[in-house]
Coordinates of C-alpha atoms (C1' of nucleotides) in Angstrom, one line a residue:
Chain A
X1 CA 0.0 0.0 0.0
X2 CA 3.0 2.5 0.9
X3 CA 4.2 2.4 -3.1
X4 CA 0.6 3.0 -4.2
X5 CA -0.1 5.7 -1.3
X6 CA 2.9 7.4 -2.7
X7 CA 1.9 7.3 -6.1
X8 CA -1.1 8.3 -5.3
X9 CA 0.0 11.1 -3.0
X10 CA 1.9 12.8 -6.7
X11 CA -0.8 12.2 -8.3
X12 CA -3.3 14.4 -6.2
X13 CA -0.2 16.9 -5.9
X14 CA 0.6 17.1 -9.4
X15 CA -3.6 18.1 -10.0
X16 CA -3.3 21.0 -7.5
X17 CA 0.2 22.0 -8.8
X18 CA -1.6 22.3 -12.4
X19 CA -4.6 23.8 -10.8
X20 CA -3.2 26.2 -8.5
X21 CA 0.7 27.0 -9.6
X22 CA 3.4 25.7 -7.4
X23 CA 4.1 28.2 -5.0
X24 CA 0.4 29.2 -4.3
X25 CA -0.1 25.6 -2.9
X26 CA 1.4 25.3 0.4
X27 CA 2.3 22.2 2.0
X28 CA -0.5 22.9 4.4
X29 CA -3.0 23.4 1.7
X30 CA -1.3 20.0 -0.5
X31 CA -2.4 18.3 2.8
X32 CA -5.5 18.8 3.1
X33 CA -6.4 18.6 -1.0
X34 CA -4.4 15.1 -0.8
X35 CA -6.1 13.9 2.3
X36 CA -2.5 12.8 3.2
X37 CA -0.5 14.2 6.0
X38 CA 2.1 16.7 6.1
X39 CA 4.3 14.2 7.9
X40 CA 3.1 11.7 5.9
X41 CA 4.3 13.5 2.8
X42 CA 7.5 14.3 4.3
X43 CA 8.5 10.6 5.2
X44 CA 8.0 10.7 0.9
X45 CA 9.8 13.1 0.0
X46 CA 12.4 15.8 1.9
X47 CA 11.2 18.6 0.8
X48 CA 8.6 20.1 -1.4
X49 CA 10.9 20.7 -4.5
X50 CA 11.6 16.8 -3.9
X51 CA 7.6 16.4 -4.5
X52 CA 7.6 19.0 -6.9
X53 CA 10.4 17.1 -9.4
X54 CA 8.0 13.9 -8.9
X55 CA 4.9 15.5 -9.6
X56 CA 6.6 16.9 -13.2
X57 CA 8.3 13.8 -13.6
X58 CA 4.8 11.7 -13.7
X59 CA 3.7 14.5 -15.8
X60 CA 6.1 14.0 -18.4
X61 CA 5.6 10.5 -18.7
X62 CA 1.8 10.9 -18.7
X63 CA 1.9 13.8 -21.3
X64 CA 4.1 12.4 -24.2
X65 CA 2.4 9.2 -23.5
X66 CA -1.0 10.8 -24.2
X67 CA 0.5 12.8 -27.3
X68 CA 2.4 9.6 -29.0
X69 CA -1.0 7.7 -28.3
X70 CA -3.2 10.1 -30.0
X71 CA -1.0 10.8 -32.5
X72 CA -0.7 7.2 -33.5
X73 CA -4.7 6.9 -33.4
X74 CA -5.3 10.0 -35.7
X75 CA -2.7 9.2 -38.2
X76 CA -0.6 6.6 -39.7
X77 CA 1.9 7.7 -42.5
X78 CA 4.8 9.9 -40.6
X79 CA 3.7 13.3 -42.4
X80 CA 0.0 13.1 -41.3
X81 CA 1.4 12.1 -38.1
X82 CA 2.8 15.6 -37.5
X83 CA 0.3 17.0 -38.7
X84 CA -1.9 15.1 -36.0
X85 CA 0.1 16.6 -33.4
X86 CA -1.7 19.7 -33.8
X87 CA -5.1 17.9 -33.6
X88 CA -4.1 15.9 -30.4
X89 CA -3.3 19.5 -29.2
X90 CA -6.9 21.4 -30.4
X91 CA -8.2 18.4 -28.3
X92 CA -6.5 19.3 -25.4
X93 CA -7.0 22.8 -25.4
X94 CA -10.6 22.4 -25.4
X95 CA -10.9 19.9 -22.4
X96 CA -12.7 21.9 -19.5
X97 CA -9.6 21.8 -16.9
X98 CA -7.1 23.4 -19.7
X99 CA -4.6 25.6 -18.0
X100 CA -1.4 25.8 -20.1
X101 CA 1.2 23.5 -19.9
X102 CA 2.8 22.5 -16.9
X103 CA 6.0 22.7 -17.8
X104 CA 5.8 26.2 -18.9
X105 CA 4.2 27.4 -15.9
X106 CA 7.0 25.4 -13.9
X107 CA 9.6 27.4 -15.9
X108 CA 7.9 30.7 -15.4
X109 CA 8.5 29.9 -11.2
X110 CA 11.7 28.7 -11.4
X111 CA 13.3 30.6 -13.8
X112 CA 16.9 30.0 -13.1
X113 CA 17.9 27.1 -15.9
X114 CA 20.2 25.6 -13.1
X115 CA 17.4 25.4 -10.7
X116 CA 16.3 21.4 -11.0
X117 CA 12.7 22.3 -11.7
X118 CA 13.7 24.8 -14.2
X119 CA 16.1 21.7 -15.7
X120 CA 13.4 18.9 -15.5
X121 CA 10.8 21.3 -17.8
X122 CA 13.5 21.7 -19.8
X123 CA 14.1 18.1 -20.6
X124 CA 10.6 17.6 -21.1
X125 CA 10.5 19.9 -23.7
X126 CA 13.7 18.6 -25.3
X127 CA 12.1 15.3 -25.7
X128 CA 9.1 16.2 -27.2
X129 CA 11.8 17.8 -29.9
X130 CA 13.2 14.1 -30.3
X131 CA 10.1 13.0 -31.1
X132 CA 9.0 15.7 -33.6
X133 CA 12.8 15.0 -35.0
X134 CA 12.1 11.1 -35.4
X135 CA 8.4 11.8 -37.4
X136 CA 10.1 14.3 -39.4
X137 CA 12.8 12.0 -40.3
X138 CA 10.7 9.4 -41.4
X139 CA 8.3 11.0 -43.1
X140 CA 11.6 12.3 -45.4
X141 CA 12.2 15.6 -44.3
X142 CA 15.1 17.5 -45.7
X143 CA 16.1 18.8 -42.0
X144 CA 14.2 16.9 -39.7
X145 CA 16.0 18.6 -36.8
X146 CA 14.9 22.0 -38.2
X147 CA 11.2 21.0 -39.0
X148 CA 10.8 19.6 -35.5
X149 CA 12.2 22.4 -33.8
X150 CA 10.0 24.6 -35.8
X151 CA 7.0 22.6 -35.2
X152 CA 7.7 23.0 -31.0
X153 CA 7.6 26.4 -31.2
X154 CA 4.6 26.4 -33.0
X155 CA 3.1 24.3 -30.5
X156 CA 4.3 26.0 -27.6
X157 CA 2.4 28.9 -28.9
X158 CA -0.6 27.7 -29.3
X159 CA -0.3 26.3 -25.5
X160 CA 0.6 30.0 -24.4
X161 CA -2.2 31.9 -26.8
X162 CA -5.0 29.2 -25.9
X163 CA -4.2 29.9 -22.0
X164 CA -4.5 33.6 -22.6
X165 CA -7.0 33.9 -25.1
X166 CA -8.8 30.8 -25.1
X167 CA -8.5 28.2 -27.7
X168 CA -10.7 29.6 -30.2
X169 CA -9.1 30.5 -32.8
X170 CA -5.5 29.3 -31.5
X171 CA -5.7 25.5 -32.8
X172 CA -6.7 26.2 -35.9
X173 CA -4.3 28.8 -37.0
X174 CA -1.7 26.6 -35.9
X175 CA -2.6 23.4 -37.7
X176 CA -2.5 25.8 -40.8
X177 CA 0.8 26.7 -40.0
X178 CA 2.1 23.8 -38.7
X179 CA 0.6 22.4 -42.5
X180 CA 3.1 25.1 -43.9
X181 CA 6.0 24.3 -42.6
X182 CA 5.4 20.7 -43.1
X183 CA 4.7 21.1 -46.3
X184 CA 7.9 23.1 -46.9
X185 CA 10.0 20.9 -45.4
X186 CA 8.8 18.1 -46.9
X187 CA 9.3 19.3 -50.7
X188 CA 11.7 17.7 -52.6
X189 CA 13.4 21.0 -53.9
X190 CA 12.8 24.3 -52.4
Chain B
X1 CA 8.8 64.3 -6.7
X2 CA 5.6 62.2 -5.9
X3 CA 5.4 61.3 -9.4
X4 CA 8.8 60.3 -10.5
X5 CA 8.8 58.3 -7.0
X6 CA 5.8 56.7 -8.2
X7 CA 7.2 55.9 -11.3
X8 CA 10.4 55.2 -9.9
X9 CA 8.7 52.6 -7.6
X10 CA 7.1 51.1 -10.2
X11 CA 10.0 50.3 -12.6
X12 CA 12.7 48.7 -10.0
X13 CA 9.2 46.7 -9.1
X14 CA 8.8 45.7 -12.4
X15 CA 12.8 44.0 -12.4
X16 CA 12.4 42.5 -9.5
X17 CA 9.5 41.4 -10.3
X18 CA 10.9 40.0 -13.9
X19 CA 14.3 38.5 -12.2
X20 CA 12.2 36.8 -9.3
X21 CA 8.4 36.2 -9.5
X22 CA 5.6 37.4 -9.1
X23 CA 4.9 35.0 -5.6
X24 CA 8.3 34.7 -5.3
X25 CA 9.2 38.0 -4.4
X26 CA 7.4 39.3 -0.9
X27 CA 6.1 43.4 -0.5
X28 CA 9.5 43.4 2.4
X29 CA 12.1 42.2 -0.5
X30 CA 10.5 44.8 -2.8
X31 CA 10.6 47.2 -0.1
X32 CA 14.7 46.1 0.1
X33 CA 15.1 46.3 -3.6
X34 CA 13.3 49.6 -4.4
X35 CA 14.6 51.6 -1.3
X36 CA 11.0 52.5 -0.7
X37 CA 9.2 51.6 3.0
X38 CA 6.6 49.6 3.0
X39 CA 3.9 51.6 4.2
X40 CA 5.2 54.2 1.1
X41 CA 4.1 51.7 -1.0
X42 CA 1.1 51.3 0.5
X43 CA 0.4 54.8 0.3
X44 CA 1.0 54.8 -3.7
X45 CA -0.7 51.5 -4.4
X46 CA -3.7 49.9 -2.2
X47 CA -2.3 46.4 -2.2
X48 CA 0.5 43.8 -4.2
X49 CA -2.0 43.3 -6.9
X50 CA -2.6 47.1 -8.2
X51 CA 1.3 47.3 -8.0
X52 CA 1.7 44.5 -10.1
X53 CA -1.0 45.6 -12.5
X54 CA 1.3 49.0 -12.1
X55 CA 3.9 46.9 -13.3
X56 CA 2.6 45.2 -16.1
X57 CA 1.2 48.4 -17.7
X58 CA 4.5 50.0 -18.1
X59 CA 6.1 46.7 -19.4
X60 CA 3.5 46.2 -22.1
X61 CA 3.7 50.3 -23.1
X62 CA 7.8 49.8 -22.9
X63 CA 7.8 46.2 -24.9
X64 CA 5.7 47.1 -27.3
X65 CA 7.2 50.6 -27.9
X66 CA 10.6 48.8 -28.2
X67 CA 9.5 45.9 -30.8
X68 CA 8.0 48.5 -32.9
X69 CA 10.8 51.2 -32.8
X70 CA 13.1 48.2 -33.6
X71 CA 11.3 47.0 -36.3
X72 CA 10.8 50.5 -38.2
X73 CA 14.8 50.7 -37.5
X74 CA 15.5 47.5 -39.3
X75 CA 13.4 47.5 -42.0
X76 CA 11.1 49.5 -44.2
X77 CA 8.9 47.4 -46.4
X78 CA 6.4 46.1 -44.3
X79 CA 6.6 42.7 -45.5
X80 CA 10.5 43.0 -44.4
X81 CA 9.4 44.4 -41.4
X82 CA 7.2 41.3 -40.6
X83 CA 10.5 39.1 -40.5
X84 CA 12.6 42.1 -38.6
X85 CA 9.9 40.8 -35.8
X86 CA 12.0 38.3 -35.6
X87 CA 15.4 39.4 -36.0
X88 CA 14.5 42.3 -33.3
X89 CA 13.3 38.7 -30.7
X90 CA 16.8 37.8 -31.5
X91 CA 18.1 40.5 -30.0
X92 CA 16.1 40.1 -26.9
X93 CA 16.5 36.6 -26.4
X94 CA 20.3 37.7 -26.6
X95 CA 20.5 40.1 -23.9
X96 CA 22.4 38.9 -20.5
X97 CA 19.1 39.6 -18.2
X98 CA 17.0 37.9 -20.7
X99 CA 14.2 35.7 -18.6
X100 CA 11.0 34.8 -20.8
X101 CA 8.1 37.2 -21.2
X102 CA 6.7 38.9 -18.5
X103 CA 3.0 38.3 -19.3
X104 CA 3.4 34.4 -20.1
X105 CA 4.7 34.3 -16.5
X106 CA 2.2 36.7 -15.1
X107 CA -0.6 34.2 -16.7
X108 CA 1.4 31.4 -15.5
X109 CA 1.1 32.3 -11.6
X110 CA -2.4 33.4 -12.0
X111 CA -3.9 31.3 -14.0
X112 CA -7.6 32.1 -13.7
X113 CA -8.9 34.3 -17.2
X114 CA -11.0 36.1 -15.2
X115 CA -7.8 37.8 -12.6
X116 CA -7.2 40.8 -13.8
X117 CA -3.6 40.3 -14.0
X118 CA -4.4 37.4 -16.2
X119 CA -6.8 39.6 -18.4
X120 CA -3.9 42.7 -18.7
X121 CA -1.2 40.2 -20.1
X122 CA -4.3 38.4 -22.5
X123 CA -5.0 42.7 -23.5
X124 CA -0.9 42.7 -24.3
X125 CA -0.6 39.7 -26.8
X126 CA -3.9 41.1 -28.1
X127 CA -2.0 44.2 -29.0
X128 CA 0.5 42.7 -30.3
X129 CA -1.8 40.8 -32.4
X130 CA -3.3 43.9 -33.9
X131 CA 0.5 45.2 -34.3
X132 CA 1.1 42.0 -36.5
X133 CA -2.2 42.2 -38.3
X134 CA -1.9 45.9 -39.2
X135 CA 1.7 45.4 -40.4
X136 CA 0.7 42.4 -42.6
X137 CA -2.6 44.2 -43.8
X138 CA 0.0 46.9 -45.2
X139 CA 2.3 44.2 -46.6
X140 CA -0.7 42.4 -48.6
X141 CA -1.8 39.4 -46.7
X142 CA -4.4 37.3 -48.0
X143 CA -5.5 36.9 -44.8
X144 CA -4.0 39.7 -42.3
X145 CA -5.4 37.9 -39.0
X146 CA -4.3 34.6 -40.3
X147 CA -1.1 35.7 -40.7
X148 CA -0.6 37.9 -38.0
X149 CA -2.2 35.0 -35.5
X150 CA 0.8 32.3 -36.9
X151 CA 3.6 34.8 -36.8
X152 CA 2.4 35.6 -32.8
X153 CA 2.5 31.5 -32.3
X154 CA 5.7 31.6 -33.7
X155 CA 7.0 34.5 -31.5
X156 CA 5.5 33.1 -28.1
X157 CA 6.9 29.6 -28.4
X158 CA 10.2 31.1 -29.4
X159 CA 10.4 33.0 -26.1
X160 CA 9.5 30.3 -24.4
X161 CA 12.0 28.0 -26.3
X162 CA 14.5 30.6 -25.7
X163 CA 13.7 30.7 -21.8
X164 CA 14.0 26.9 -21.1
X165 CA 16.7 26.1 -23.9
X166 CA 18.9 28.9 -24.1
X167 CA 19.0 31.5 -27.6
X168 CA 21.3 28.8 -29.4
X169 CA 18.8 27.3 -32.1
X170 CA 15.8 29.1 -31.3
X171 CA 15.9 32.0 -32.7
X172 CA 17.0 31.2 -36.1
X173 CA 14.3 28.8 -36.7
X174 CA 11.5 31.1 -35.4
X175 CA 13.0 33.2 -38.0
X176 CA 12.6 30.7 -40.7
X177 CA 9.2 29.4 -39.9
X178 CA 8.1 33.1 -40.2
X179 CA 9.3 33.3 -43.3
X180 CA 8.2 30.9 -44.8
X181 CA 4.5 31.6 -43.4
X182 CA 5.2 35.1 -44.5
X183 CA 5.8 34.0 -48.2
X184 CA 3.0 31.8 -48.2
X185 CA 0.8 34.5 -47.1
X186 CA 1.6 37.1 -49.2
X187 CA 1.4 35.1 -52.6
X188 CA -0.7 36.1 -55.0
X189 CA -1.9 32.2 -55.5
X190 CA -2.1 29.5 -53.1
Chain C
dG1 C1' 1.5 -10.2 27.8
dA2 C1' 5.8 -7.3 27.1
dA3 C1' 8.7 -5.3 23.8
dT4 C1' 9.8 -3.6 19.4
dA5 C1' 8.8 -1.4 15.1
dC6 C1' 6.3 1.6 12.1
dG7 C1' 3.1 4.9 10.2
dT8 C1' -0.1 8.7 11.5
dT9 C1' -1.7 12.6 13.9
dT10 C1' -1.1 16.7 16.6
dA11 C1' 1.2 20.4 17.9
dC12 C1' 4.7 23.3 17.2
dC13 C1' 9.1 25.9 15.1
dG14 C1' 11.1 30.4 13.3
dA15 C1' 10.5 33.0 9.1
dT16 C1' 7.9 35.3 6.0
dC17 C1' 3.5 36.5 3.9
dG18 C1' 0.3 40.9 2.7
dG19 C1' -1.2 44.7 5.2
dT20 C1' -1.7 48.5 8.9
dA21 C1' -1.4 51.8 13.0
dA22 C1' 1.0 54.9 15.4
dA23 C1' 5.3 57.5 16.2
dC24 C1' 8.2 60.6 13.9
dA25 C1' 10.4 63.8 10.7
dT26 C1' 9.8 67.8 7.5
dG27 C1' 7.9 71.6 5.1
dT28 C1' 4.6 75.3 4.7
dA29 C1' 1.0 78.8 6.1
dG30 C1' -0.6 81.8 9.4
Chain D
dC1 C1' 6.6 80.3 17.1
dT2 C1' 2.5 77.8 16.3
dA3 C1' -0.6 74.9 13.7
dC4 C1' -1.5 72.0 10.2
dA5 C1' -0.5 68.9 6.6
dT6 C1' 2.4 65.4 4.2
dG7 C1' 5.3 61.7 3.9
dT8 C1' 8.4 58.2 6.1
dT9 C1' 9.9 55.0 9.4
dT10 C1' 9.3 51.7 13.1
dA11 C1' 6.9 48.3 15.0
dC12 C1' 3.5 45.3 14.8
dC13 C1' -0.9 42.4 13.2
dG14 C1' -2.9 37.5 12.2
dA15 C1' -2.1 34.1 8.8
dT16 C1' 0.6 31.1 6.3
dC17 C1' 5.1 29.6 4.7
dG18 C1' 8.3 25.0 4.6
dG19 C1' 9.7 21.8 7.8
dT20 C1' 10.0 19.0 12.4
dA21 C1' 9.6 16.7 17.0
dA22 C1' 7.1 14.1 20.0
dA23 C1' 2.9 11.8 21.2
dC24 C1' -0.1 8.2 19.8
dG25 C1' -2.2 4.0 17.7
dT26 C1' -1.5 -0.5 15.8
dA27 C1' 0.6 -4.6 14.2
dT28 C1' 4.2 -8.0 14.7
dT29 C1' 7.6 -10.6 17.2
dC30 C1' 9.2 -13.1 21.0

DNA sequence: GAATACGTTTACCGATCGGTAAACATGTAG
DNA sequence: CTACATGTTTACCGATCGGTAAACGTATTC
C-alpha cells in the first residue's frame, strides 16, 4: 500500500500544482487537497521541491504518452502524423480543466535554468523535440531537426495563446501553419 | 517628486519582479530592492495586486514601444518588417538579463482568465496581435489575422523555447518558420 | 502479555506572507 | 513660534510559509 499511497500522494499533488501553480499551494493546503499528512508527505519526499520534481516527472511520462498515443490513433503515415500533433493538441486545449502547460508554468516559477525544476521542464520539452525529429525524419524531411524544432515552437504557442485567449481561434491557425512548414519541409526541392 | 517616485517605484518593481516572480518576491524584499518603505508603497498602491498591474502596464507600453521602434529601424517594407519581428526577438532573447516574457509568467502564476492580472497580459498579446495584423494588412496578406495569428505563435513559443533552452537554435528557426509563413501569405496564388 | 517497530496525527518551530497603526520627521501657512 | 498637513519610518498584526519533534495507535515478534 505504501508504493501506491505514494503514487497516489503525486498524483493528487501534481492536479493542485496544475490547478493552483506551485508556490500558491502550500504544504499545508497539498495536505488537506491530498487527504494525506504533512508528515506523511515528508517521510515521501524531503522537501517540497523533492515532491515538486515527482509531480513533473509523472507529468512528463503521462503527457508524451498521451500525445504519441493520440497521435498514432489519428494518423498513420509519418507526415500526417505531425500533422496530428496539432489535432491531439486542439483536443486538449478544449478539455474543461485546460490551464497551459505544466511545464511552462514550472519554468515561469523557477526561472533559473540551473534550478532542477527549471532543468526537468526543460528536458521535457527537449524530448518532445526528439520525437517531432524522429516523425520528421521518417516522413523524409530534408532537416528533420529543423522542421521539428519549428513545429515546438509552434506548438508552444498555441499552448501559451490558448491559455491567454482561449482556444478559439488558437488551434486552428496553428494546424495551418504547422501544415506550412510541413509542407515546406517536406518538398523535394525548395 | 511624488510622481517620479511613483514611477520610480514602479520600474525597480517591475525587475524584480521579472528577475524573481511574481509570488516569489514578498512586498519586504520589494521594499529592500526599491529603497522605498513599506507603508510608502502602501500609500502609492492599495495592495501587491494594483502594483503589479502597475507593473505590467509600463512593461506592455515599454515592450511594445521597443518591438515597434526596432522594427521600423530594421526594416522599411512592411513585409520585411514582418521578418525584422524576428530578427529584433533575437536580440532580446540575446540580452544577459533575458528571462522569458513577463505576461506568459504573469498568466502562469495566475492562471484564472478572469484575474485581472491574467486579463492585462491576454490585452498585451492582443495588441500585439493587432500590431502584426496591421503590419501584414500593409504588406498584402491574403488573410492579415491569419497571418498575424501564426507569426504571434511563432514568437510566443520562441520565447519560451529561448527561456528553457537557451538563444542557441531558437531563434534562427523562429525566424525561418516566419518566413516561410510570411511567403506563403503574401502570394498572389495558393 | 511485554517489547519492538512503524506509520499517523497533533502540535509546534522560526521565518515570512500581505497589510496597517502609530510614532516621527519635515515643510509650509498663518 | 504655532498649527497643520504630508510623507516616512518603526513596530506590529494575524495568517501562512516550509519543515520537524514528540505523542499516539496498531501490528508484529518473542
Amino acid at each position: 500500500m505504501s508504493a501506491s499511497k505514494r503514487d497516489d500522494l503525486v498524483q493528487k499533488s501534481l492536479q493542485a500544482f496544475y490547478r493552483g501553480g506551485f508556490h500558491a499551494i502550500g504544504m499545508d493546503k497539498l495536505a488537506k487537497e491530498t487527504g494525506v499528512s504533512k508528515t506523511a508527505m515528508y517521510k515521501h519526499f524531503r522537501s517540497k521541491e523533492e515532491l515538486i520534481l515527482a509531480t513533473l516527472r509523472l507529468r512528463d511520462e503521462q503527457f508524451r504518452n498521451w500525445l504519441m498515443r493520440r497521435v498514432e490513433a489519428l494518423a498513420e503515415a509519418p507526415r500526417d502524423q505531425l500533422l496530428a500533433i496539432f489535432d491531439a493538441l486542439a483536443e486538449w486545449f478544449e478539455e474543461p480543466g485546460f490551464k497551459s502547460c505544466m511545464f511552462i508554468k514550472a519554468s515561469s516559477e523557477y526561472q533559473d535554468r540551473s534550478h532542477p525544476i527549471h532543468a526537468i521542464a526543460a528536458e521535457h520539452k527537449r524530448l518532445l523535440l526528439d520525437y517531432f525529429r524522429m516523425l520528421a525524419e521518417k516522413a523524409g524531411a530534408q532537416s528533420p531537426k529543423a522542421l521539428a524544432q519549428q513545429l515546438l515552437l509552434i506548438k508552444e504557442g498555441a499552448i501559451v495563446l490558448a491559455h491567454l485567449h482561449g482556444p478559439k481561434d488558437v488551434a486552428r491557425e496553428a494546424r495551418a501553419a504547422a501544415a506550412a512548414l510541413i509542407d515546406r519541409g517536406l518538398a523535394d526541392i525548395d
